[in-house]
mmCIF file of C-alpha atoms in Angstrom:
data_model
loop_
_atom_site.group_PDB
_atom_site.id
_atom_site.type_symbol
_atom_site.label_atom_id
_atom_site.label_comp_id
_atom_site.label_asym_id
_atom_site.label_seq_id
_atom_site.Cartn_x
_atom_site.Cartn_y
_atom_site.Cartn_z
ATOM 1 C CA UNK A 1 7.000 -2.090 19.866
ATOM 2 C CA UNK A 2 9.626 0.446 18.780
ATOM 3 C CA UNK A 3 9.822 2.401 15.548
ATOM 4 C CA UNK A 4 11.255 5.651 14.295
ATOM 5 C CA UNK A 5 9.169 8.749 13.718
ATOM 6 C CA UNK A 6 11.027 11.619 12.003
ATOM 7 C CA UNK A 7 14.323 10.107 13.125
ATOM 8 C CA UNK A 8 13.294 10.000 16.772
ATOM 9 C CA UNK A 9 12.770 6.728 18.668
ATOM 10 C CA UNK A 10 9.157 6.160 19.590
ATOM 11 C CA UNK A 11 6.908 3.446 20.946
ATOM 12 C CA UNK A 12 3.899 2.149 19.014
ATOM 13 C CA UNK A 13 1.242 0.377 21.016
ATOM 14 C CA UNK A 14 -1.790 -1.524 19.850
ATOM 15 C CA UNK A 15 -4.505 0.342 21.727
ATOM 16 C CA UNK A 16 -6.864 -2.541 21.097
ATOM 17 C CA UNK A 17 -4.504 -5.254 22.384
ATOM 18 C CA UNK A 18 -6.557 -6.207 25.439
ATOM 19 C CA UNK A 19 -9.852 -5.119 23.880
ATOM 20 C CA UNK A 20 -9.669 -8.035 21.424
ATOM 21 C CA UNK A 21 -10.884 -10.229 24.278
ATOM 22 C CA UNK A 22 -14.242 -8.443 23.969
ATOM 23 C CA UNK A 23 -14.787 -10.802 21.052
ATOM 24 C CA UNK A 24 -15.515 -13.444 23.687
ATOM 25 C CA UNK A 25 -18.690 -11.604 24.703
ATOM 26 C CA UNK A 26 -20.565 -13.294 21.844
ATOM 27 C CA UNK A 27 -19.827 -16.942 22.740
ATOM 28 C CA UNK A 28 -20.412 -16.358 26.463
ATOM 29 C CA UNK A 29 -23.534 -14.190 26.308
ATOM 30 C CA UNK A 30 -26.016 -17.038 26.822
ATOM 31 C CA UNK A 31 -24.326 -17.889 30.124
ATOM 32 C CA UNK A 32 -24.050 -14.218 31.096
ATOM 33 C CA UNK A 33 -27.808 -13.570 30.923
ATOM 34 C CA UNK A 34 -28.796 -16.609 33.030
ATOM 35 C CA UNK A 35 -28.718 -14.757 36.388
ATOM 36 C CA UNK A 36 -31.044 -12.132 34.894
ATOM 37 C CA UNK A 37 -33.312 -14.858 33.516
ATOM 38 C CA UNK A 38 -33.514 -16.431 36.983
ATOM 39 C CA UNK A 39 -34.191 -13.058 38.628
ATOM 40 C CA UNK A 40 -36.976 -12.243 36.172
ATOM 41 C CA UNK A 41 -38.597 -15.611 36.795
ATOM 42 C CA UNK A 42 -38.447 -15.016 40.540
ATOM 43 C CA UNK A 43 -40.265 -11.733 39.955
ATOM 44 C CA UNK A 44 -42.933 -13.524 37.908
ATOM 45 C CA UNK A 45 -41.800 -12.072 34.575
ATOM 46 C CA UNK A 46 -41.527 -15.344 32.666
ATOM 47 C CA UNK A 47 -42.327 -13.897 29.229
ATOM 48 C CA UNK A 48 -39.671 -11.207 29.714
ATOM 49 C CA UNK A 49 -37.173 -13.847 30.833
ATOM 50 C CA UNK A 50 -37.784 -15.835 27.641
ATOM 51 C CA UNK A 51 -37.349 -12.707 25.519
ATOM 52 C CA UNK A 52 -33.995 -12.193 27.231
ATOM 53 C CA UNK A 53 -32.837 -15.501 25.746
ATOM 54 C CA UNK A 54 -32.933 -13.766 22.347
ATOM 55 C CA UNK A 55 -29.718 -12.002 23.389
ATOM 56 C CA UNK A 56 -27.904 -13.175 20.231
ATOM 57 C CA UNK A 57 -30.104 -11.342 17.714
ATOM 58 C CA UNK A 58 -30.175 -8.372 20.118
ATOM 59 C CA UNK A 59 -26.380 -8.234 19.958
ATOM 60 C CA UNK A 60 -26.334 -8.276 16.154
ATOM 61 C CA UNK A 61 -29.239 -5.985 15.333
ATOM 62 C CA UNK A 62 -29.292 -3.551 18.273
ATOM 63 C CA UNK A 63 -26.195 -3.493 20.476
ATOM 64 C CA UNK A 64 -23.425 -3.570 17.843
ATOM 65 C CA UNK A 65 -25.035 -0.910 15.602
ATOM 66 C CA UNK A 66 -25.685 1.340 18.602
ATOM 67 C CA UNK A 67 -22.125 1.041 19.912
ATOM 68 C CA UNK A 68 -20.657 1.573 16.447
ATOM 69 C CA UNK A 69 -22.614 4.800 16.015
ATOM 70 C CA UNK A 70 -21.819 5.962 19.540
ATOM 71 C CA UNK A 71 -18.097 5.135 19.694
ATOM 72 C CA UNK A 72 -17.282 5.679 16.027
ATOM 73 C CA UNK A 73 -14.240 4.907 13.903
ATOM 74 C CA UNK A 74 -11.067 3.044 14.784
ATOM 75 C CA UNK A 75 -8.368 4.902 12.868
ATOM 76 C CA UNK A 76 -5.279 3.130 14.205
ATOM 77 C CA UNK A 77 -3.039 1.428 11.615
ATOM 78 C CA UNK A 78 0.186 -0.370 12.568
ATOM 79 C CA UNK A 79 3.317 1.138 10.959
ATOM 80 C CA UNK A 80 5.543 -0.939 8.666
ATOM 81 C CA UNK A 81 8.265 -1.234 11.286
ATOM 82 C CA UNK A 82 6.159 -3.277 13.689
ATOM 83 C CA UNK A 83 4.344 -5.539 11.250
ATOM 84 C CA UNK A 84 6.662 -8.552 11.534
ATOM 85 C CA UNK A 85 6.717 -8.511 15.339
ATOM 86 C CA UNK A 86 2.951 -7.973 15.483
ATOM 87 C CA UNK A 87 2.361 -10.949 13.169
ATOM 88 C CA UNK A 88 4.463 -13.193 15.400
ATOM 89 C CA UNK A 89 2.830 -12.166 18.680
ATOM 90 C CA UNK A 90 0.946 -15.326 19.651
ATOM 91 C CA UNK A 91 -1.361 -13.511 22.053
ATOM 92 C CA UNK A 92 -3.533 -12.508 19.110
ATOM 93 C CA UNK A 93 -3.980 -16.015 17.768
ATOM 94 C CA UNK A 94 -4.786 -17.329 21.257
ATOM 95 C CA UNK A 95 -7.561 -14.724 21.421
ATOM 96 C CA UNK A 96 -9.171 -16.384 18.385
ATOM 97 C CA UNK A 97 -8.563 -19.925 19.634
ATOM 98 C CA UNK A 98 -10.419 -19.076 22.852
ATOM 99 C CA UNK A 99 -13.623 -18.423 20.895
ATOM 100 C CA UNK A 100 -14.013 -22.052 19.846
ATOM 101 C CA UNK A 101 -14.531 -23.865 23.193
ATOM 102 C CA UNK A 102 -17.023 -21.192 24.272
ATOM 103 C CA UNK A 103 -18.851 -21.554 20.950
ATOM 104 C CA UNK A 104 -19.322 -25.273 21.482
ATOM 105 C CA UNK A 105 -20.177 -24.831 25.158
ATOM 106 C CA UNK A 106 -22.994 -22.539 24.022
ATOM 107 C CA UNK A 107 -24.138 -25.033 21.365
ATOM 108 C CA UNK A 108 -24.319 -27.883 23.900
ATOM 109 C CA UNK A 109 -25.851 -25.853 26.724
ATOM 110 C CA UNK A 110 -28.342 -24.338 24.292
ATOM 111 C CA UNK A 111 -29.356 -27.842 23.196
ATOM 112 C CA UNK A 112 -29.946 -28.749 26.836
ATOM 113 C CA UNK A 113 -32.137 -25.669 27.418
ATOM 114 C CA UNK A 114 -34.036 -26.366 24.183
ATOM 115 C CA UNK A 115 -34.936 -29.948 25.123
ATOM 116 C CA UNK A 116 -34.956 -30.022 28.950
ATOM 117 C CA UNK A 117 -38.293 -30.940 30.504
ATOM 118 C CA UNK A 118 -37.505 -29.522 33.948
ATOM 119 C CA UNK A 119 -35.838 -26.117 34.272
ATOM 120 C CA UNK A 120 -36.954 -25.464 37.816
ATOM 121 C CA UNK A 121 -33.440 -24.418 38.784
ATOM 122 C CA UNK A 122 -33.845 -21.502 36.360
ATOM 123 C CA UNK A 123 -37.263 -20.585 37.694
ATOM 124 C CA UNK A 124 -39.433 -22.170 34.993
ATOM 125 C CA UNK A 125 -42.364 -24.433 35.648
ATOM 126 C CA UNK A 126 -41.248 -27.343 33.494
ATOM 127 C CA UNK A 127 -39.599 -26.679 30.140
ATOM 128 C CA UNK A 128 -39.051 -23.463 28.240
ATOM 129 C CA UNK A 129 -41.925 -22.141 26.172
ATOM 130 C CA UNK A 130 -41.453 -21.925 22.420
ATOM 131 C CA UNK A 131 -40.596 -18.235 22.701
ATOM 132 C CA UNK A 132 -37.625 -19.098 24.898
ATOM 133 C CA UNK A 133 -36.657 -22.195 22.908
ATOM 134 C CA UNK A 134 -36.483 -20.353 19.600
ATOM 135 C CA UNK A 135 -34.606 -17.525 21.314
ATOM 136 C CA UNK A 136 -32.001 -19.983 22.637
ATOM 137 C CA UNK A 137 -31.660 -21.536 19.169
ATOM 138 C CA UNK A 138 -31.158 -18.160 17.488
ATOM 139 C CA UNK A 139 -28.652 -17.109 20.144
ATOM 140 C CA UNK A 140 -26.626 -20.308 19.660
ATOM 141 C CA UNK A 141 -26.853 -19.790 15.891
ATOM 142 C CA UNK A 142 -25.638 -16.204 16.302
ATOM 143 C CA UNK A 143 -22.594 -17.470 18.207
ATOM 144 C CA UNK A 144 -21.932 -20.001 15.436
ATOM 145 C CA UNK A 145 -22.479 -17.383 12.719
ATOM 146 C CA UNK A 146 -19.997 -15.002 14.323
ATOM 147 C CA UNK A 147 -17.765 -18.040 14.756
ATOM 148 C CA UNK A 148 -17.606 -18.381 10.962
ATOM 149 C CA UNK A 149 -15.532 -15.224 11.062
ATOM 150 C CA UNK A 150 -13.156 -16.945 13.492
ATOM 151 C CA UNK A 151 -12.968 -19.831 11.014
ATOM 152 C CA UNK A 152 -12.302 -17.315 8.252
ATOM 153 C CA UNK A 153 -9.346 -15.883 10.152
ATOM 154 C CA UNK A 154 -7.884 -19.308 10.965
ATOM 155 C CA UNK A 155 -8.590 -20.892 7.588
ATOM 156 C CA UNK A 156 -6.309 -18.458 5.791
ATOM 157 C CA UNK A 157 -3.280 -19.459 7.811
ATOM 158 C CA UNK A 158 -0.573 -21.966 6.866
ATOM 159 C CA UNK A 159 -0.409 -23.839 10.174
ATOM 160 C CA UNK A 160 -2.253 -27.186 10.072
ATOM 161 C CA UNK A 161 -3.660 -26.668 13.568
ATOM 162 C CA UNK A 162 -5.362 -23.434 12.577
ATOM 163 C CA UNK A 163 -6.763 -24.931 9.391
ATOM 164 C CA UNK A 164 -8.295 -27.811 11.347
ATOM 165 C CA UNK A 165 -9.660 -25.420 13.951
ATOM 166 C CA UNK A 166 -11.326 -23.515 11.109
ATOM 167 C CA UNK A 167 -13.147 -26.651 9.958
ATOM 168 C CA UNK A 168 -14.125 -27.528 13.523
ATOM 169 C CA UNK A 169 -15.601 -24.045 13.971
ATOM 170 C CA UNK A 170 -17.616 -24.387 10.747
ATOM 171 C CA UNK A 171 -19.043 -27.781 11.731
ATOM 172 C CA UNK A 172 -21.811 -26.339 13.894
ATOM 173 C CA UNK A 173 -23.360 -24.478 10.948
ATOM 174 C CA UNK A 174 -22.768 -27.334 8.485
ATOM 175 C CA UNK A 175 -20.791 -24.935 6.294
ATOM 176 C CA UNK A 176 -17.430 -26.667 6.060
ATOM 177 C CA UNK A 177 -17.266 -26.202 2.281
ATOM 178 C CA UNK A 178 -16.608 -22.501 2.999
ATOM 179 C CA UNK A 179 -13.061 -23.463 4.006
ATOM 180 C CA UNK A 180 -12.350 -24.580 0.420
ATOM 181 C CA UNK A 181 -14.521 -22.198 -1.578
ATOM 182 C CA UNK A 182 -13.491 -19.029 0.228
ATOM 183 C CA UNK A 183 -9.751 -19.580 0.046
ATOM 184 C CA UNK A 184 -9.461 -21.094 -3.428
ATOM 185 C CA UNK A 185 -12.606 -19.778 -5.079
ATOM 186 C CA UNK A 186 -13.697 -16.421 -3.728
ATOM 187 C CA UNK A 187 -10.188 -14.997 -3.399
ATOM 188 C CA UNK A 188 -9.481 -15.875 -7.042
ATOM 189 C CA UNK A 189 -12.792 -14.698 -8.533
ATOM 190 C CA UNK A 190 -13.685 -11.864 -6.135
ATOM 191 C CA UNK A 191 -15.517 -8.892 -7.670
ATOM 192 C CA UNK A 192 -16.253 -10.707 -10.934
ATOM 193 C CA UNK A 193 -19.567 -11.965 -12.362
ATOM 194 C CA UNK A 194 -18.240 -15.535 -11.971
ATOM 195 C CA UNK A 195 -17.938 -15.270 -8.175
ATOM 196 C CA UNK A 196 -20.992 -16.604 -6.298
ATOM 197 C CA UNK A 197 -19.907 -14.673 -3.191
ATOM 198 C CA UNK A 198 -19.799 -11.221 -4.864
ATOM 199 C CA UNK A 199 -23.202 -9.514 -4.879
ATOM 200 C CA UNK A 200 -24.346 -7.756 -8.031
ATOM 201 C CA UNK A 201 -25.807 -4.273 -8.385
ATOM 202 C CA UNK A 202 -29.601 -4.533 -8.261
ATOM 203 C CA UNK A 203 -29.514 -8.033 -6.755
ATOM 204 C CA UNK A 204 -31.390 -8.267 -3.458
ATOM 205 C CA UNK A 205 -29.997 -10.216 -0.533
ATOM 206 C CA UNK A 206 -32.840 -12.723 -0.943
ATOM 207 C CA UNK A 207 -31.791 -13.355 -4.554
ATOM 208 C CA UNK A 208 -28.123 -13.474 -3.591
ATOM 209 C CA UNK A 209 -28.601 -15.951 -0.727
ATOM 210 C CA UNK A 210 -29.639 -19.055 -2.736
ATOM 211 C CA UNK A 211 -27.194 -18.154 -5.529
ATOM 212 C CA UNK A 212 -24.211 -17.904 -3.198
ATOM 213 C CA UNK A 213 -25.114 -20.988 -1.134
ATOM 214 C CA UNK A 214 -25.649 -23.259 -4.156
ATOM 215 C CA UNK A 215 -22.765 -21.695 -6.096
ATOM 216 C CA UNK A 216 -20.402 -21.935 -3.131
ATOM 217 C CA UNK A 217 -21.161 -25.607 -2.494
ATOM 218 C CA UNK A 218 -20.801 -26.474 -6.181
ATOM 219 C CA UNK A 219 -17.540 -24.523 -6.433
ATOM 220 C CA UNK A 220 -16.059 -26.168 -3.336
ATOM 221 C CA UNK A 221 -16.750 -29.680 -4.658
ATOM 222 C CA UNK A 222 -15.272 -28.800 -8.060
ATOM 223 C CA UNK A 223 -12.163 -27.189 -6.609
ATOM 224 C CA UNK A 224 -11.476 -30.073 -4.250
ATOM 225 C CA UNK A 225 -12.103 -32.652 -6.983
ATOM 226 C CA UNK A 226 -9.601 -30.837 -9.206
ATOM 227 C CA UNK A 227 -7.016 -30.809 -6.427
ATOM 228 C CA UNK A 228 -7.379 -34.538 -5.809
ATOM 229 C CA UNK A 229 -7.194 -35.348 -9.537
ATOM 230 C CA UNK A 230 -3.903 -33.473 -9.745
ATOM 231 C CA UNK A 231 -2.485 -36.043 -7.303
ATOM 232 C CA UNK A 232 -3.490 -38.837 -9.686
ATOM 233 C CA UNK A 233 -6.398 -40.026 -7.529
ATOM 234 C CA UNK A 234 -10.128 -40.364 -8.125
ATOM 235 C CA UNK A 235 -12.051 -37.836 -5.975
ATOM 236 C CA UNK A 236 -15.086 -40.143 -5.897
ATOM 237 C CA UNK A 237 -13.129 -43.091 -4.527
ATOM 238 C CA UNK A 238 -14.015 -43.480 -0.823
ATOM 239 C CA UNK A 239 -10.338 -44.040 -0.083
ATOM 240 C CA UNK A 240 -9.648 -40.388 -0.970
ATOM 241 C CA UNK A 241 -12.417 -38.998 1.246
ATOM 242 C CA UNK A 242 -10.317 -38.659 4.426
ATOM 243 C CA UNK A 243 -8.083 -36.248 2.487
ATOM 244 C CA UNK A 244 -11.019 -34.431 0.868
ATOM 245 C CA UNK A 245 -11.492 -31.153 2.739
ATOM 246 C CA UNK A 246 -15.159 -30.880 1.747
ATOM 247 C CA UNK A 247 -15.961 -34.449 2.785
ATOM 248 C CA UNK A 248 -14.119 -34.380 6.107
ATOM 249 C CA UNK A 249 -15.642 -30.997 6.976
ATOM 250 C CA UNK A 250 -19.108 -32.389 6.227
ATOM 251 C CA UNK A 251 -18.295 -35.475 8.302
ATOM 252 C CA UNK A 252 -17.499 -33.248 11.293
ATOM 253 C CA UNK A 253 -20.992 -31.745 11.084
ATOM 254 C CA UNK A 254 -22.650 -35.151 10.755
ATOM 255 C CA UNK A 255 -20.732 -36.557 13.719
ATOM 256 C CA UNK A 256 -21.302 -33.517 15.945
ATOM 257 C CA UNK A 257 -25.027 -33.209 15.311
ATOM 258 C CA UNK A 258 -25.479 -37.001 15.244
ATOM 259 C CA UNK A 259 -24.078 -37.224 18.763
ATOM 260 C CA UNK A 260 -26.146 -34.229 19.879
ATOM 261 C CA UNK A 261 -29.399 -35.760 18.576
ATOM 262 C CA UNK A 262 -28.481 -39.096 20.140
ATOM 263 C CA UNK A 263 -28.018 -37.370 23.504
ATOM 264 C CA UNK A 264 -30.900 -34.876 23.449
ATOM 265 C CA UNK A 265 -33.375 -36.676 21.175
ATOM 266 C CA UNK A 266 -35.126 -35.882 17.908
ATOM 267 C CA UNK A 267 -36.792 -32.882 19.605
ATOM 268 C CA UNK A 268 -33.460 -31.157 18.952
ATOM 269 C CA UNK A 269 -33.930 -31.153 15.153
ATOM 270 C CA UNK A 270 -35.507 -27.655 14.931
ATOM 271 C CA UNK A 271 -32.528 -26.380 16.946
ATOM 272 C CA UNK A 272 -30.151 -28.026 14.455
ATOM 273 C CA UNK A 273 -31.961 -26.436 11.503
ATOM 274 C CA UNK A 274 -31.897 -22.944 13.026
ATOM 275 C CA UNK A 275 -28.182 -23.243 13.796
ATOM 276 C CA UNK A 276 -27.382 -24.250 10.228
ATOM 277 C CA UNK A 277 -29.691 -21.882 8.356
ATOM 278 C CA UNK A 278 -29.488 -18.727 10.446
ATOM 279 C CA UNK A 279 -25.791 -19.119 11.287
ATOM 280 C CA UNK A 280 -24.863 -19.445 7.600
ATOM 281 C CA UNK A 281 -27.164 -16.571 6.653
ATOM 282 C CA UNK A 282 -25.190 -14.225 8.915
ATOM 283 C CA UNK A 283 -22.043 -15.066 6.956
ATOM 284 C CA UNK A 284 -23.785 -14.552 3.633
ATOM 285 C CA UNK A 285 -25.263 -11.198 4.653
ATOM 286 C CA UNK A 286 -21.690 -10.049 5.315
ATOM 287 C CA UNK A 287 -20.555 -11.513 1.980
ATOM 288 C CA UNK A 288 -23.386 -9.591 0.328
ATOM 289 C CA UNK A 289 -22.297 -6.203 1.623
ATOM 290 C CA UNK A 290 -18.535 -6.709 1.197
ATOM 291 C CA UNK A 291 -18.398 -6.479 -2.618
ATOM 292 C CA UNK A 292 -21.862 -5.263 -3.671
ATOM 293 C CA UNK A 293 -21.751 -3.896 -7.228
ATOM 294 C CA UNK A 294 -17.959 -3.790 -7.398
ATOM 295 C CA UNK A 295 -16.189 -5.425 -10.327
ATOM 296 C CA UNK A 296 -12.691 -5.924 -11.665
ATOM 297 C CA UNK A 297 -12.419 -4.840 -15.284
ATOM 298 C CA UNK A 298 -11.220 -7.220 -17.986
ATOM 299 C CA UNK A 299 -7.955 -6.502 -19.748
ATOM 300 C CA UNK A 300 -7.360 -6.875 -23.480
ATOM 301 C CA UNK A 301 -5.988 -10.391 -22.894
ATOM 302 C CA UNK A 302 -9.343 -11.472 -21.415
ATOM 303 C CA UNK A 303 -8.074 -11.673 -17.859
ATOM 304 C CA UNK A 304 -9.389 -9.618 -14.998
ATOM 305 C CA UNK A 305 -7.299 -6.850 -13.518
ATOM 306 C CA UNK A 306 -5.552 -7.592 -10.241
ATOM 307 C CA UNK A 307 -7.678 -7.278 -7.110
ATOM 308 C CA UNK A 308 -6.988 -3.947 -5.385
ATOM 309 C CA UNK A 309 -8.457 -2.064 -2.396
ATOM 310 C CA UNK A 310 -10.984 -0.599 -4.854
ATOM 311 C CA UNK A 311 -12.817 -3.935 -5.086
ATOM 312 C CA UNK A 312 -14.032 -4.303 -1.484
ATOM 313 C CA UNK A 313 -16.291 -2.181 0.679
ATOM 314 C CA UNK A 314 -14.538 -1.146 3.864
ATOM 315 C CA UNK A 315 -15.641 0.046 7.258
ATOM 316 C CA UNK A 316 -13.451 0.940 10.220
ATOM 317 C CA UNK A 317 -15.918 1.180 13.099
ATOM 318 C CA UNK A 318 -14.042 0.058 16.167
ATOM 319 C CA UNK A 319 -16.668 -2.025 17.986
ATOM 320 C CA UNK A 320 -17.454 -4.304 15.054
ATOM 321 C CA UNK A 321 -13.708 -4.426 14.318
ATOM 322 C CA UNK A 322 -13.200 -5.957 17.761
ATOM 323 C CA UNK A 323 -16.028 -8.465 17.407
ATOM 324 C CA UNK A 324 -15.084 -9.544 13.865
ATOM 325 C CA UNK A 325 -11.288 -9.432 14.097
ATOM 326 C CA UNK A 326 -10.843 -6.583 11.595
ATOM 327 C CA UNK A 327 -12.971 -8.291 8.943
ATOM 328 C CA UNK A 328 -14.218 -4.817 8.013
ATOM 329 C CA UNK A 329 -10.719 -3.955 6.781
ATOM 330 C CA UNK A 330 -11.603 -6.114 3.848
ATOM 331 C CA UNK A 331 -9.544 -4.400 1.170
ATOM 332 C CA UNK A 332 -6.287 -5.146 2.954
ATOM 333 C CA UNK A 333 -7.459 -8.694 3.583
ATOM 334 C CA UNK A 334 -7.927 -9.351 -0.139
ATOM 335 C CA UNK A 335 -4.592 -7.767 -0.923
ATOM 336 C CA UNK A 336 -2.872 -9.841 1.799
ATOM 337 C CA UNK A 337 -5.024 -12.937 2.522
ATOM 338 C CA UNK A 338 -2.584 -14.606 4.919
ATOM 339 C CA UNK A 339 -1.980 -11.460 6.959
ATOM 340 C CA UNK A 340 -3.210 -11.858 10.540
ATOM 341 C CA UNK A 341 -6.086 -9.717 11.690
ATOM 342 C CA UNK A 342 -4.058 -7.552 14.066
ATOM 343 C CA UNK A 343 -1.913 -6.235 11.192
ATOM 344 C CA UNK A 344 -4.724 -5.412 8.752
ATOM 345 C CA UNK A 345 -4.970 -1.749 7.809
ATOM 346 C CA UNK A 346 -7.747 0.583 6.773
ATOM 347 C CA UNK A 347 -7.289 2.425 3.455
ATOM 348 C CA UNK A 348 -8.701 5.908 2.949
ATOM 349 C CA UNK A 349 -8.870 5.434 -0.827
ATOM 350 C CA UNK A 350 -10.982 2.263 -0.757
ATOM 351 C CA UNK A 351 -14.782 2.514 -1.058
ATOM 352 C CA UNK A 352 -16.278 2.939 2.388
ATOM 353 C CA UNK A 353 -19.609 1.798 3.756
ATOM 354 C CA UNK A 354 -21.850 4.345 5.498
ATOM 355 C CA UNK A 355 -21.782 2.345 8.753
ATOM 356 C CA UNK A 356 -20.230 -0.716 10.364
ATOM 357 C CA UNK A 357 -21.065 -4.262 9.377
ATOM 358 C CA UNK A 358 -23.110 -4.616 12.552
ATOM 359 C CA UNK A 359 -25.442 -1.799 11.507
ATOM 360 C CA UNK A 360 -25.743 -2.988 7.900
ATOM 361 C CA UNK A 361 -26.474 -6.704 8.340
ATOM 362 C CA UNK A 362 -30.097 -5.954 9.184
ATOM 363 C CA UNK A 363 -30.373 -3.423 6.349
ATOM 364 C CA UNK A 364 -29.459 -6.103 3.788
ATOM 365 C CA UNK A 365 -32.783 -7.827 4.573
ATOM 366 C CA UNK A 366 -34.756 -4.873 3.161
ATOM 367 C CA UNK A 367 -33.886 -4.441 -0.552
ATOM 368 C CA UNK A 368 -35.461 -0.982 -1.087
ATOM 369 C CA UNK A 369 -33.649 0.406 1.971
ATOM 370 C CA UNK A 370 -30.371 -1.239 0.956
ATOM 371 C CA UNK A 371 -30.533 0.096 -2.594
ATOM 372 C CA UNK A 372 -31.427 3.576 -1.365
ATOM 373 C CA UNK A 373 -28.397 3.457 0.913
ATOM 374 C CA UNK A 374 -25.875 1.855 -1.448
ATOM 375 C CA UNK A 375 -26.703 2.221 -5.145
ATOM 376 C CA UNK A 376 -25.674 5.859 -5.395
ATOM 377 C CA UNK A 377 -22.419 5.014 -3.593
ATOM 378 C CA UNK A 378 -21.621 2.326 -6.154
ATOM 379 C CA UNK A 379 -22.290 4.784 -8.980
ATOM 380 C CA UNK A 380 -20.192 7.483 -7.326
ATOM 381 C CA UNK A 381 -17.325 5.006 -6.976
ATOM 382 C CA UNK A 382 -17.396 4.500 -10.755
ATOM 383 C CA UNK A 383 -17.869 8.222 -11.536
ATOM 384 C CA UNK A 384 -21.455 7.639 -12.621
ATOM 385 C CA UNK A 385 -20.540 5.087 -15.300
ATOM 386 C CA UNK A 386 -23.026 2.260 -14.815
ATOM 387 C CA UNK A 387 -21.281 0.137 -17.483
ATOM 388 C CA UNK A 388 -18.329 -0.349 -15.100
ATOM 389 C CA UNK A 389 -20.562 -1.876 -12.408
ATOM 390 C CA UNK A 390 -21.204 -5.575 -11.677
ATOM 391 C CA UNK A 391 -24.897 -5.559 -12.667
ATOM 392 C CA UNK A 392 -27.417 -8.312 -11.985
ATOM 393 C CA UNK A 393 -28.035 -9.999 -15.394
ATOM 394 C CA UNK A 394 -31.738 -10.341 -14.610
ATOM 395 C CA UNK A 395 -32.101 -6.574 -14.214
ATOM 396 C CA UNK A 396 -29.413 -5.379 -16.593
ATOM 397 C CA UNK A 397 -31.651 -3.798 -19.232
ATOM 398 C CA UNK A 398 -33.848 -2.147 -16.616
ATOM 399 C CA UNK A 399 -30.846 -0.711 -14.732
ATOM 400 C CA UNK A 400 -29.102 0.533 -17.883
ATOM 401 C CA UNK A 401 -32.319 2.196 -19.010
ATOM 402 C CA UNK A 402 -32.844 3.813 -15.630
ATOM 403 C CA UNK A 403 -29.414 5.375 -15.688
ATOM 404 C CA UNK A 404 -29.732 6.329 -19.360
ATOM 405 C CA UNK A 405 -26.769 4.269 -20.504
ATOM 406 C CA UNK A 406 -26.517 2.227 -23.678
ATOM 407 C CA UNK A 407 -25.176 -1.329 -23.165
#
């Protein structure tokens, strides 16, 4: 792509263009480790081979953080002159489309491994032990959880195909309401006390999780009901349900898992539960860290100030960028929600996380460690003024007293 630099013609190249395909490592990793599983079983290392089936959690909690720390920051932003051409380059959207068939191949193959009574071809004497079964379930759930980010990218687009692909991707984790709530709820209320997807200062991930799940589901139903009423229809009339984005997304989950249970039997139910619960929790751990403590101030007219890059935590570590399609460049995403991932930019003046998302997901599970890592950064962002922070109502008095501030 050509542009001008100081009046001289130059060529700008996306250095990550072919590296985006590394995002397909996640949905293919269960298949990739099978030769190693077989080899370990041949060597008599059956426990080790079952541990290897936990490759999904290993990717999230060990491999991504290690690579982020080792390889470091990204740093490449596309110039204005190439943005339009970069947006229209269909290679990038095909890279996201490719995730979906591999995601579902993993879900189906994982269900087979979870329920099969004879895995002699893989070197097991009969079925997998529970160590291997739970590992397979968590790996499939990891693929689906990372897939929510693919749905996030596609769900923001105007093309009907991409919007439907977003809902299809969300079906495995039974989280189709995210398609409605994220686009029409979170992006309107982000970094305000009213947003169930914006974590509050002093709120642990374990407090945030039920609040955001329940609040997100309730918000999605309300938003979709309002949309249908504006067309003069009754949202509770079954005739409107095919056009109800929450209902048809839920129906996709019911149909998919109904067929899977019919094929593999009721023994699959623990696998279904792990996919839904753990897969969704990966999304919510990312939601938790993206806006923790940040808040848009109210103007004199009672409305919140416009969302700016100051209201999202950013990270620009290249490895997680590749796996999550630039989700870490979250400030630009909120400023330009329909912008495709390849054109998102990293802002130096936005608040920055101390590490990549991959390294911080696990940290969110440990509230004392998270607060030690992040609370002083939130305060520094607001020049030490705790009254400008989005504080957890339950701990407001305690937090104000700790920082010697009068409410």
